[in-house]
Short mmCIF file of C-alpha atoms in Angstrom, two decimals:
data_model
loop_
_atom_site.label_atom_id
_atom_site.label_comp_id
_atom_site.label_asym_id
_atom_site.label_seq_id
_atom_site.Cartn_x
_atom_site.Cartn_y
_atom_site.Cartn_z
CA UNK A 177 -42.10 58.89 -47.87
CA UNK A 178 -44.25 58.35 -51.22
CA UNK A 179 -43.70 54.68 -51.11
CA UNK A 180 -44.99 54.47 -47.47
CA UNK A 181 -48.29 56.10 -48.60
CA UNK A 182 -48.45 53.69 -51.45
CA UNK A 183 -48.04 50.70 -49.54
CA UNK A 184 -50.27 52.01 -46.86
CA UNK A 185 -53.26 52.52 -49.85
CA UNK A 186 -52.55 48.91 -51.01
CA UNK A 187 -52.74 47.36 -47.69
CA UNK A 188 -55.96 49.66 -46.94
CA UNK A 189 -57.50 48.23 -50.18
CA UNK A 190 -56.67 44.68 -49.80
CA UNK A 191 -58.10 44.95 -45.94
CA UNK A 192 -61.56 46.38 -47.48
CA UNK A 193 -61.61 43.66 -50.47
CA UNK A 194 -60.90 40.93 -47.64
CA UNK A 195 -63.87 42.48 -45.40
CA UNK A 196 -66.37 42.34 -48.56
CA UNK A 197 -65.42 38.93 -49.60
CA UNK A 198 -64.31 36.81 -47.06
CA UNK A 199 -65.19 38.46 -43.52
CA UNK A 200 -67.57 36.09 -41.49
CA UNK A 201 -70.84 37.48 -40.33
CA UNK A 202 -73.80 38.93 -42.14
CA UNK A 203 -72.36 39.52 -45.64
CA UNK A 204 -75.71 41.28 -46.87
CA UNK A 205 -75.13 44.15 -44.71
CA UNK A 206 -77.50 46.98 -45.81
CA UNK A 207 -79.45 44.59 -48.07
CA UNK A 208 -81.85 43.43 -45.25
CA UNK A 209 -84.65 45.90 -45.14
CA UNK A 210 -86.13 46.08 -41.52
CA UNK A 211 -89.94 46.19 -41.19
CA UNK A 212 -90.13 48.04 -38.01
CA UNK A 213 -88.43 51.61 -37.36
CA UNK A 214 -86.79 50.35 -33.88
CA UNK A 215 -85.77 46.99 -35.56
CA UNK A 216 -87.77 45.25 -32.33
CA UNK A 217 -89.73 42.84 -34.48
CA UNK A 218 -87.08 40.21 -34.32
CA UNK A 219 -87.25 40.03 -30.87
CA UNK A 220 -91.07 40.46 -30.10
CA UNK A 221 -92.11 37.69 -32.67
CA UNK A 222 -89.84 34.55 -31.87
CA UNK A 223 -92.36 32.25 -33.18
CA UNK A 224 -91.15 31.98 -37.00
CA UNK A 225 -90.06 28.43 -37.61
CA UNK A 226 -87.90 29.46 -40.69
CA UNK A 227 -85.12 31.96 -41.25
CA UNK A 228 -86.28 34.99 -43.10
CA UNK A 229 -84.63 35.01 -46.68
CA UNK A 230 -83.76 38.52 -48.33
CA UNK A 231 -85.90 38.54 -51.55
CA UNK A 232 -84.60 40.83 -54.50
CA UNK A 233 -84.83 41.04 -58.08
CA UNK A 234 -82.23 38.50 -58.62
CA UNK A 235 -83.38 35.69 -56.37
CA UNK A 236 -87.41 36.36 -56.00
CA UNK A 237 -89.17 33.32 -57.59
CA UNK A 238 -91.67 33.86 -60.28
CA UNK A 239 -95.09 31.90 -60.93
CA UNK A 240 -93.09 28.99 -61.95
CA UNK A 241 -93.99 27.11 -58.58
CA UNK A 242 -97.29 26.67 -60.42
CA UNK A 243 -95.75 24.72 -62.97
CA UNK A 244 -94.44 22.56 -60.13
CA UNK A 245 -95.32 18.77 -59.78
CA UNK A 246 -97.59 18.91 -57.04
CA UNK A 247 -99.79 16.23 -55.70
CA UNK A 248 -102.68 18.64 -54.82
CA UNK A 249 -104.03 22.15 -55.44
CA UNK A 250 -103.28 22.72 -52.00
CA UNK A 251 -99.76 21.56 -52.03
CA UNK A 252 -99.24 24.00 -55.04
CA UNK A 253 -100.95 26.78 -53.34
CA UNK A 254 -98.87 26.56 -50.07
CA UNK A 255 -95.59 26.54 -52.11
CA UNK A 256 -96.71 29.51 -54.04
CA UNK A 257 -97.49 31.30 -50.78
CA UNK A 258 -94.14 30.09 -49.16
CA UNK A 259 -92.35 31.81 -52.26
CA UNK A 260 -93.72 35.23 -50.95
CA UNK A 261 -91.61 34.75 -47.67
CA UNK A 262 -90.06 37.99 -46.81
CA UNK A 263 -92.41 40.39 -48.55
CA UNK A 264 -93.11 43.22 -46.38
CA UNK A 265 -96.27 44.27 -44.57
CA UNK A 266 -98.23 47.03 -46.11
CA UNK A 267 -101.59 47.91 -44.60
CA UNK A 268 -104.26 47.32 -47.16
CA UNK A 269 -101.68 45.73 -49.56
CA UNK A 270 -102.68 43.09 -52.03
CA UNK A 271 -99.68 42.91 -54.42
CA UNK A 272 -96.15 41.86 -54.37
CA UNK A 273 -95.05 45.18 -53.18
CA UNK A 274 -96.67 44.42 -50.01
CA UNK A 275 -99.55 42.58 -47.86
CA UNK A 276 -101.63 42.95 -45.14
CA UNK A 277 -102.79 39.57 -43.58
CA UNK A 278 -106.03 39.59 -45.57
CA UNK A 279 -104.80 40.95 -48.63
CA UNK A 280 -101.84 38.30 -48.77
CA UNK A 281 -104.94 35.50 -48.60
CA UNK A 282 -106.61 37.27 -51.25
CA UNK A 283 -103.81 37.49 -53.55
CA UNK A 284 -102.60 33.94 -53.02
CA UNK A 285 -105.93 32.23 -53.72
CA UNK A 286 -106.71 34.28 -56.69
CA UNK A 287 -103.80 32.83 -58.28
CA UNK A 288 -105.53 29.53 -58.03
CA UNK A 289 -108.90 31.03 -59.43
CA UNK A 290 -110.49 31.36 -55.91
CA UNK A 291 -111.89 34.83 -55.42
CA UNK A 292 -111.59 35.55 -51.79
CA UNK A 293 -112.73 38.83 -50.37
CA UNK A 294 -110.18 41.27 -48.91
CA UNK A 295 -110.93 41.47 -44.84
CA UNK A 296 -110.37 38.95 -42.25
CA UNK A 297 -113.78 39.07 -40.96
CA UNK A 298 -115.52 38.14 -44.57
CA UNK A 299 -112.58 35.62 -44.69
CA UNK A 300 -113.85 34.00 -41.69
CA UNK A 301 -117.09 33.14 -42.95
CA UNK A 302 -115.81 31.11 -46.05
CA UNK A 303 -115.86 27.59 -46.49
CA UNK A 304 -116.65 25.29 -43.82
CA UNK A 305 -115.42 25.24 -40.17
CA UNK A 306 -113.05 22.17 -39.45
CA UNK A 307 -111.68 21.28 -36.01
CA UNK A 308 -107.90 22.28 -35.44
CA UNK A 309 -106.72 18.39 -35.27
CA UNK A 310 -108.14 18.04 -38.89
CA UNK A 311 -106.44 21.30 -40.20
CA UNK A 312 -104.44 20.51 -43.46
CA UNK A 313 -102.55 22.48 -46.08
CA UNK A 314 -104.49 25.26 -47.74
CA UNK A 315 -107.10 26.08 -44.74
CA UNK A 316 -107.51 29.31 -43.63
CA UNK A 317 -106.35 29.75 -39.77
CA UNK A 318 -108.33 32.63 -38.18
CA UNK A 319 -107.42 34.53 -35.14
CA UNK A 320 -108.53 37.63 -33.14
CA UNK A 321 -106.60 40.77 -33.56
CA UNK A 322 -104.07 41.42 -30.61
CA UNK A 323 -106.81 42.28 -28.08
CA UNK A 324 -107.31 38.89 -26.94
CA UNK A 325 -110.68 40.38 -25.43
CA UNK A 326 -112.26 41.14 -28.75
CA UNK A 327 -113.10 37.80 -29.97
CA UNK A 328 -113.73 38.87 -33.25
CA UNK A 329 -111.67 37.90 -36.62
CA UNK A 330 -108.69 40.30 -37.06
CA UNK A 331 -105.80 38.14 -38.43
CA UNK A 332 -105.72 35.09 -40.85
CA UNK A 333 -103.02 32.73 -42.36
CA UNK A 334 -102.69 29.62 -44.39
CA UNK A 335 -102.20 26.45 -42.80
CA UNK A 336 -99.08 24.75 -44.28
CA UNK A 337 -99.00 21.31 -42.65
CA UNK A 338 -101.30 18.23 -42.48
CA UNK A 339 -102.53 16.70 -39.45
CA UNK A 340 -101.25 15.00 -37.22
CA UNK A 341 -98.43 17.50 -37.33
CA UNK A 342 -98.58 20.52 -35.28
CA UNK A 343 -100.35 23.57 -37.13
CA UNK A 344 -97.95 25.98 -38.96
CA UNK A 345 -99.01 28.78 -41.18
CA UNK A 346 -97.72 31.42 -43.50
CA UNK A 347 -99.21 34.86 -43.00
CA UNK A 348 -98.50 38.41 -43.28
CA UNK A 349 -97.62 40.06 -40.12
CA UNK A 350 -97.34 43.52 -39.05
CA UNK A 351 -94.08 42.66 -37.38
CA UNK A 352 -92.02 40.85 -39.96
CA UNK A 353 -94.12 40.64 -43.16
CA UNK A 354 -94.79 37.56 -45.03
CA UNK A 355 -93.34 34.72 -42.59
CA UNK A 356 -94.17 31.14 -40.90
CA UNK A 357 -95.39 30.92 -37.54
CA UNK A 358 -96.71 27.85 -35.23
CA UNK A 359 -100.14 27.73 -33.54
CA UNK A 360 -99.41 25.52 -30.61
CA UNK A 361 -97.56 27.09 -27.66
CA UNK A 362 -97.56 30.78 -28.89
CA UNK A 363 -99.83 33.70 -28.50
CA UNK A 364 -101.50 32.91 -31.75
CA UNK A 365 -102.92 29.73 -29.59
CA UNK A 366 -104.91 32.40 -27.35
CA UNK A 367 -105.75 34.27 -30.45
CA UNK A 368 -107.24 31.35 -32.23
CA UNK A 369 -110.84 31.30 -33.44
CA UNK A 370 -111.04 28.77 -36.32
CA UNK A 371 -110.06 26.68 -38.98
CA UNK A 372 -112.00 27.25 -42.32
CA UNK A 373 -111.71 24.87 -45.42
CA UNK A 374 -112.23 26.82 -48.60
CA UNK A 375 -110.51 24.25 -50.57
CA UNK A 376 -112.61 21.11 -50.83
#
C-alpha cells in the first residue's frame, strides 16, 4: 500500500511539473493584472493594435531607449512612450507607478526637455493645430471625454505614425492603461477634436 501512495505522489508531481513548464495556453497565469474589477476592459476596448505585454521588474525597459539611434527627437519620444506600454491607469498619475491620460503626456515629453502642463484642456492649447491628414509622430491628438455632446478636451494621446498612414496613437486609457489605439473607424474618431504639433 505504501508503494502505491509513493507512486501516486510521484505521478502527481510529474503532472504538476508538466502543467507548469509545458502546458499550452497562458503560461503567465496570475502575473496578468487586470485594470478593471470586472475584467471587461478587454472586451470593451477592442481598438488596440498591439497585444498587451506584461511589464515586470525583470523585463521592463529603462531609459536606455534614449540612447537609441533614432533619426529624430519624435522617433525617440515615440519609442520611449511605447516602452511604457502596459503601465496601469492611475487617476492623476504622472509616474511609472501609473498615469492618467495627460499625466502620461507630461511624463513622456518631460524626458525630452519639454515641460507640458498636466491636464488635457491645457495640453489642447499647446503648439499649433495641424490637419489630421498631416499628423506625424510626436504630435498630440486631442479628444473629448466620453460624453460626445461635450466638445471640450477630455482625453489626449501621442501620434505614433506619419502620414499618409492611418493615425495610430499611444495613450493612457482608464480601460487598459497605456496602450495603442487607432483613430479611424473607432469611437475615438467621433471624439476627435484636434492634432497639436508641439515638436517643431
